[in-house]
Amino acid sequence: MSGAGAFGRKVAVAVDPTPANLLISGGTRMDSHCMHRYLVAAIRVVIATLILAGYICQVSIIPLALGVAQYFPELAYLALPYAVLVIAWIACAQLGLVATWALLPMFRTHEILAKRALRWVNVIVGSAIVGTVLAVGTSIHLFGIVGQGNPPSVLGLGTATVLGVVVLIVMFTVRARLRIAADSATRGQRSAVPFGP
């Protein structure tokens, strides 16, 4: 009996959380929380910088386009429309960045599986679709209809198109996985609700 009691006491001591273990686990959670907070802050600095850079480009693009039109008077009628298209494309990118900003804190609180997160993902998808259509449409008009173009325009429009397609592929995949996870979480919550008295 004494051996069994000693064995029982040993087991109790083994499973009982000691202050040191609590301190270690608490410190691990704190470190993880701090790392996530710093990572979110760093990403938000990058997002804010990109949005500000986009705003500066939007402000300066029309004067720049009008200046270029003076050197190419035969294409002056394209300067303002193309400048507006560039401003619209940058606005689409900025909208996607704002939606990304809103999604960042949801990863820590697991709200990324909520329907509210899917709405922000849909904002990113919609802005990417509009931006890609703008880039492709401008490319078709400039190279196919007008029959003009130079290496910078090819590089710019090509980069915008490829970037939009890549973002769409990634976000469609993310949205599909989030939808599946959100539906599974909803079904799990419903099954956890007790029925009857």
Short mmCIF file of C-alpha atoms in Angstrom, two decimals:
data_model
loop_
_atom_site.label_atom_id
_atom_site.label_comp_id
_atom_site.label_asym_id
_atom_site.label_seq_id
_atom_site.Cartn_x
_atom_site.Cartn_y
_atom_site.Cartn_z
CA MET A 1 0.00 0.00 0.00
CA SER A 2 2.81 2.36 0.86
CA GLY A 3 4.48 1.61 -2.49
CA ALA A 4 1.22 2.28 -4.34
CA GLY A 5 0.76 5.47 -2.38
CA ALA A 6 4.28 6.58 -3.17
CA PHE A 7 3.69 5.76 -6.84
CA GLY A 8 0.50 7.77 -6.78
CA ARG A 9 2.30 10.70 -5.20
CA LYS A 10 5.01 10.52 -7.86
CA VAL A 11 2.42 10.56 -10.61
CA ALA A 12 0.67 13.51 -8.99
CA VAL A 13 3.92 15.42 -8.79
CA ALA A 14 4.70 14.59 -12.44
CA VAL A 15 1.44 15.93 -13.78
CA ASP A 16 1.17 18.86 -11.39
CA PRO A 17 2.29 22.09 -13.08
CA THR A 18 5.15 23.65 -11.15
CA PRO A 19 5.73 27.41 -10.99
CA ALA A 20 8.78 26.98 -13.22
CA ASN A 21 6.73 25.21 -15.90
CA LEU A 22 4.03 27.85 -15.68
CA LEU A 23 6.67 30.56 -16.01
CA ILE A 24 8.18 28.88 -19.09
CA SER A 25 4.83 28.34 -20.82
CA GLY A 26 3.72 31.86 -19.98
CA GLY A 27 6.99 33.27 -21.25
CA THR A 28 6.61 31.31 -24.50
CA ARG A 29 3.13 32.71 -25.04
CA MET A 30 4.39 36.21 -24.25
CA ASP A 31 7.29 35.86 -26.70
CA SER A 32 4.96 34.59 -29.39
CA HIS A 33 2.55 37.46 -28.76
CA CYS A 34 5.36 40.03 -28.87
CA MET A 35 6.82 38.54 -32.06
CA HIS A 36 3.39 38.65 -33.73
CA ARG A 37 2.86 42.24 -32.60
CA TYR A 38 6.25 43.35 -33.93
CA LEU A 39 5.70 41.49 -37.21
CA VAL A 40 2.30 43.12 -37.69
CA ALA A 41 3.79 46.52 -36.90
CA ALA A 42 6.60 45.99 -39.43
CA ILE A 43 4.17 44.89 -42.15
CA ARG A 44 1.95 47.87 -41.44
CA VAL A 45 4.93 50.21 -41.82
CA VAL A 46 5.61 48.67 -45.23
CA ILE A 47 1.93 48.97 -46.21
CA ALA A 48 1.76 52.60 -45.09
CA THR A 49 4.93 53.38 -47.03
CA LEU A 50 3.55 51.78 -50.19
CA ILE A 51 0.23 53.65 -49.86
CA LEU A 52 2.07 56.94 -49.37
CA ALA A 53 4.32 56.23 -52.37
CA GLY A 54 1.25 55.45 -54.44
CA TYR A 55 -0.36 58.72 -53.39
CA ILE A 56 2.76 60.64 -54.42
CA CYS A 57 2.69 58.91 -57.81
CA GLN A 58 -1.00 59.73 -58.23
CA VAL A 59 -0.36 63.41 -57.52
CA SER A 60 2.61 63.66 -59.88
CA ILE A 61 1.45 61.44 -62.76
CA ILE A 62 -0.74 64.01 -64.54
CA PRO A 63 1.89 66.78 -64.65
CA LEU A 64 4.43 64.17 -65.78
CA ALA A 65 2.12 62.92 -68.53
CA LEU A 66 1.43 66.45 -69.77
CA GLY A 67 5.18 67.11 -69.86
CA VAL A 68 5.80 63.95 -71.89
CA ALA A 69 2.99 64.96 -74.30
CA GLN A 70 4.94 68.08 -75.21
CA TYR A 71 7.79 65.94 -76.54
CA PHE A 72 5.41 63.64 -78.46
CA PRO A 73 2.61 65.87 -79.78
CA GLU A 74 1.30 63.14 -82.05
CA LEU A 75 0.42 61.12 -78.92
CA ALA A 76 -0.68 64.04 -76.76
CA TYR A 77 -4.31 62.91 -76.87
CA LEU A 78 -3.32 59.73 -74.97
CA ALA A 79 -1.52 61.50 -72.12
CA LEU A 80 -4.48 62.37 -69.92
CA PRO A 81 -6.50 59.13 -70.43
CA TYR A 82 -3.47 56.97 -69.73
CA ALA A 83 -2.60 59.05 -66.68
CA VAL A 84 -6.12 58.49 -65.34
CA LEU A 85 -5.74 54.74 -65.96
CA VAL A 86 -2.47 54.71 -64.03
CA ILE A 87 -4.12 56.58 -61.15
CA ALA A 88 -6.97 54.06 -61.15
CA TRP A 89 -4.54 51.13 -61.14
CA ILE A 90 -2.64 52.60 -58.18
CA ALA A 91 -5.97 53.12 -56.37
CA CYS A 92 -6.75 49.41 -56.85
CA ALA A 93 -3.37 48.51 -55.34
CA GLN A 94 -3.97 50.88 -52.43
CA LEU A 95 -7.38 49.34 -51.78
CA GLY A 96 -5.81 45.89 -51.67
CA LEU A 97 -3.19 47.16 -49.22
CA VAL A 98 -5.87 48.64 -46.97
CA ALA A 99 -7.70 45.29 -46.94
CA THR A 100 -4.43 43.54 -46.08
CA TRP A 101 -3.96 46.02 -43.20
CA ALA A 102 -7.41 45.08 -41.88
CA LEU A 103 -6.68 41.35 -42.11
CA LEU A 104 -3.40 41.42 -40.17
CA PRO A 105 -4.76 41.46 -36.58
CA MET A 106 -7.27 38.74 -37.40
CA PHE A 107 -4.54 36.08 -37.63
CA ARG A 108 -3.72 36.35 -33.91
CA THR A 109 -7.33 36.32 -32.72
CA HIS A 110 -8.38 33.58 -35.18
CA GLU A 111 -10.98 35.93 -36.65
CA ILE A 112 -9.41 35.09 -40.00
CA LEU A 113 -11.89 32.19 -40.10
CA ALA A 114 -14.88 34.51 -39.69
CA LYS A 115 -17.09 35.77 -42.50
CA ARG A 116 -15.80 39.29 -41.86
CA ALA A 117 -12.33 38.19 -42.96
CA LEU A 118 -13.73 36.76 -46.17
CA ARG A 119 -15.20 40.16 -47.01
CA TRP A 120 -11.75 41.75 -46.82
CA VAL A 121 -10.32 38.94 -48.93
CA ASN A 122 -13.04 39.63 -51.49
CA VAL A 123 -11.97 43.29 -51.50
CA ILE A 124 -8.43 42.23 -52.40
CA VAL A 125 -9.73 39.90 -55.11
CA GLY A 126 -11.99 42.60 -56.56
CA SER A 127 -9.24 45.22 -56.62
CA ALA A 128 -6.85 42.74 -58.26
CA ILE A 129 -9.44 41.91 -60.93
CA VAL A 130 -10.04 45.58 -61.74
CA GLY A 131 -6.31 46.34 -61.77
CA THR A 132 -5.55 43.41 -64.06
CA VAL A 133 -8.34 44.38 -66.45
CA LEU A 134 -7.00 47.94 -66.56
CA ALA A 135 -3.47 46.74 -67.31
CA VAL A 136 -4.57 44.26 -69.98
CA GLY A 137 -6.97 46.74 -71.59
CA THR A 138 -4.31 49.45 -71.70
CA SER A 139 -1.82 47.01 -73.23
CA ILE A 140 -4.29 45.97 -75.93
CA HIS A 141 -5.12 49.56 -76.76
CA LEU A 142 -1.54 50.86 -76.75
CA PHE A 143 0.17 48.00 -78.58
CA GLY A 144 -2.69 46.63 -80.66
CA ILE A 145 -4.84 49.63 -81.60
CA VAL A 146 -2.53 52.63 -81.37
CA GLY A 147 0.48 50.61 -82.46
CA GLN A 148 2.88 52.45 -80.17
CA GLY A 149 5.02 51.50 -77.23
CA ASN A 150 8.52 51.52 -75.85
CA PRO A 151 10.53 49.33 -73.42
CA PRO A 152 9.38 51.25 -70.30
CA SER A 153 5.71 50.91 -71.26
CA VAL A 154 6.16 47.21 -72.06
CA LEU A 155 7.91 46.68 -68.72
CA GLY A 156 5.34 48.66 -66.75
CA LEU A 157 2.25 47.11 -68.29
CA GLY A 158 3.77 43.64 -68.26
CA THR A 159 4.69 43.94 -64.60
CA ALA A 160 1.21 45.23 -63.70
CA THR A 161 -0.45 42.37 -65.58
CA VAL A 162 1.76 39.64 -64.11
CA LEU A 163 1.41 41.11 -60.61
CA GLY A 164 -2.37 41.17 -60.92
CA VAL A 165 -2.53 37.57 -62.16
CA VAL A 166 -0.25 36.35 -59.36
CA VAL A 167 -2.30 38.17 -56.71
CA LEU A 168 -5.51 36.70 -58.15
CA ILE A 169 -4.14 33.15 -58.11
CA VAL A 170 -2.92 33.49 -54.54
CA MET A 171 -6.06 35.19 -53.25
CA PHE A 172 -8.45 32.76 -54.97
CA THR A 173 -6.56 29.93 -53.26
CA VAL A 174 -6.61 31.72 -49.90
CA ARG A 175 -10.30 32.53 -50.21
CA ALA A 176 -11.18 28.92 -51.04
CA ARG A 177 -9.23 27.62 -48.03
CA LEU A 178 -10.68 30.24 -45.71
CA ARG A 179 -14.19 29.45 -46.88
CA ILE A 180 -13.66 25.75 -46.18
CA ALA A 181 -12.16 26.50 -42.76
CA ALA A 182 -14.95 28.95 -41.89
CA ASP A 183 -17.63 26.43 -42.89
CA SER A 184 -15.92 23.72 -40.83
CA ALA A 185 -15.72 26.03 -37.82
CA THR A 186 -19.41 26.93 -38.22
CA ARG A 187 -20.39 23.27 -38.38
CA GLY A 188 -18.28 22.55 -35.31
CA GLN A 189 -19.98 25.31 -33.34
CA ARG A 190 -23.41 24.05 -34.36
CA SER A 191 -22.59 20.49 -33.36
CA ALA A 192 -21.34 21.73 -29.98
CA VAL A 193 -24.71 23.34 -29.19
CA PRO A 194 -26.66 21.00 -26.85
CA PHE A 195 -30.08 19.87 -28.01
CA GLY A 196 -33.01 19.20 -25.77
CA PRO A 197 -33.41 20.07 -22.11
#
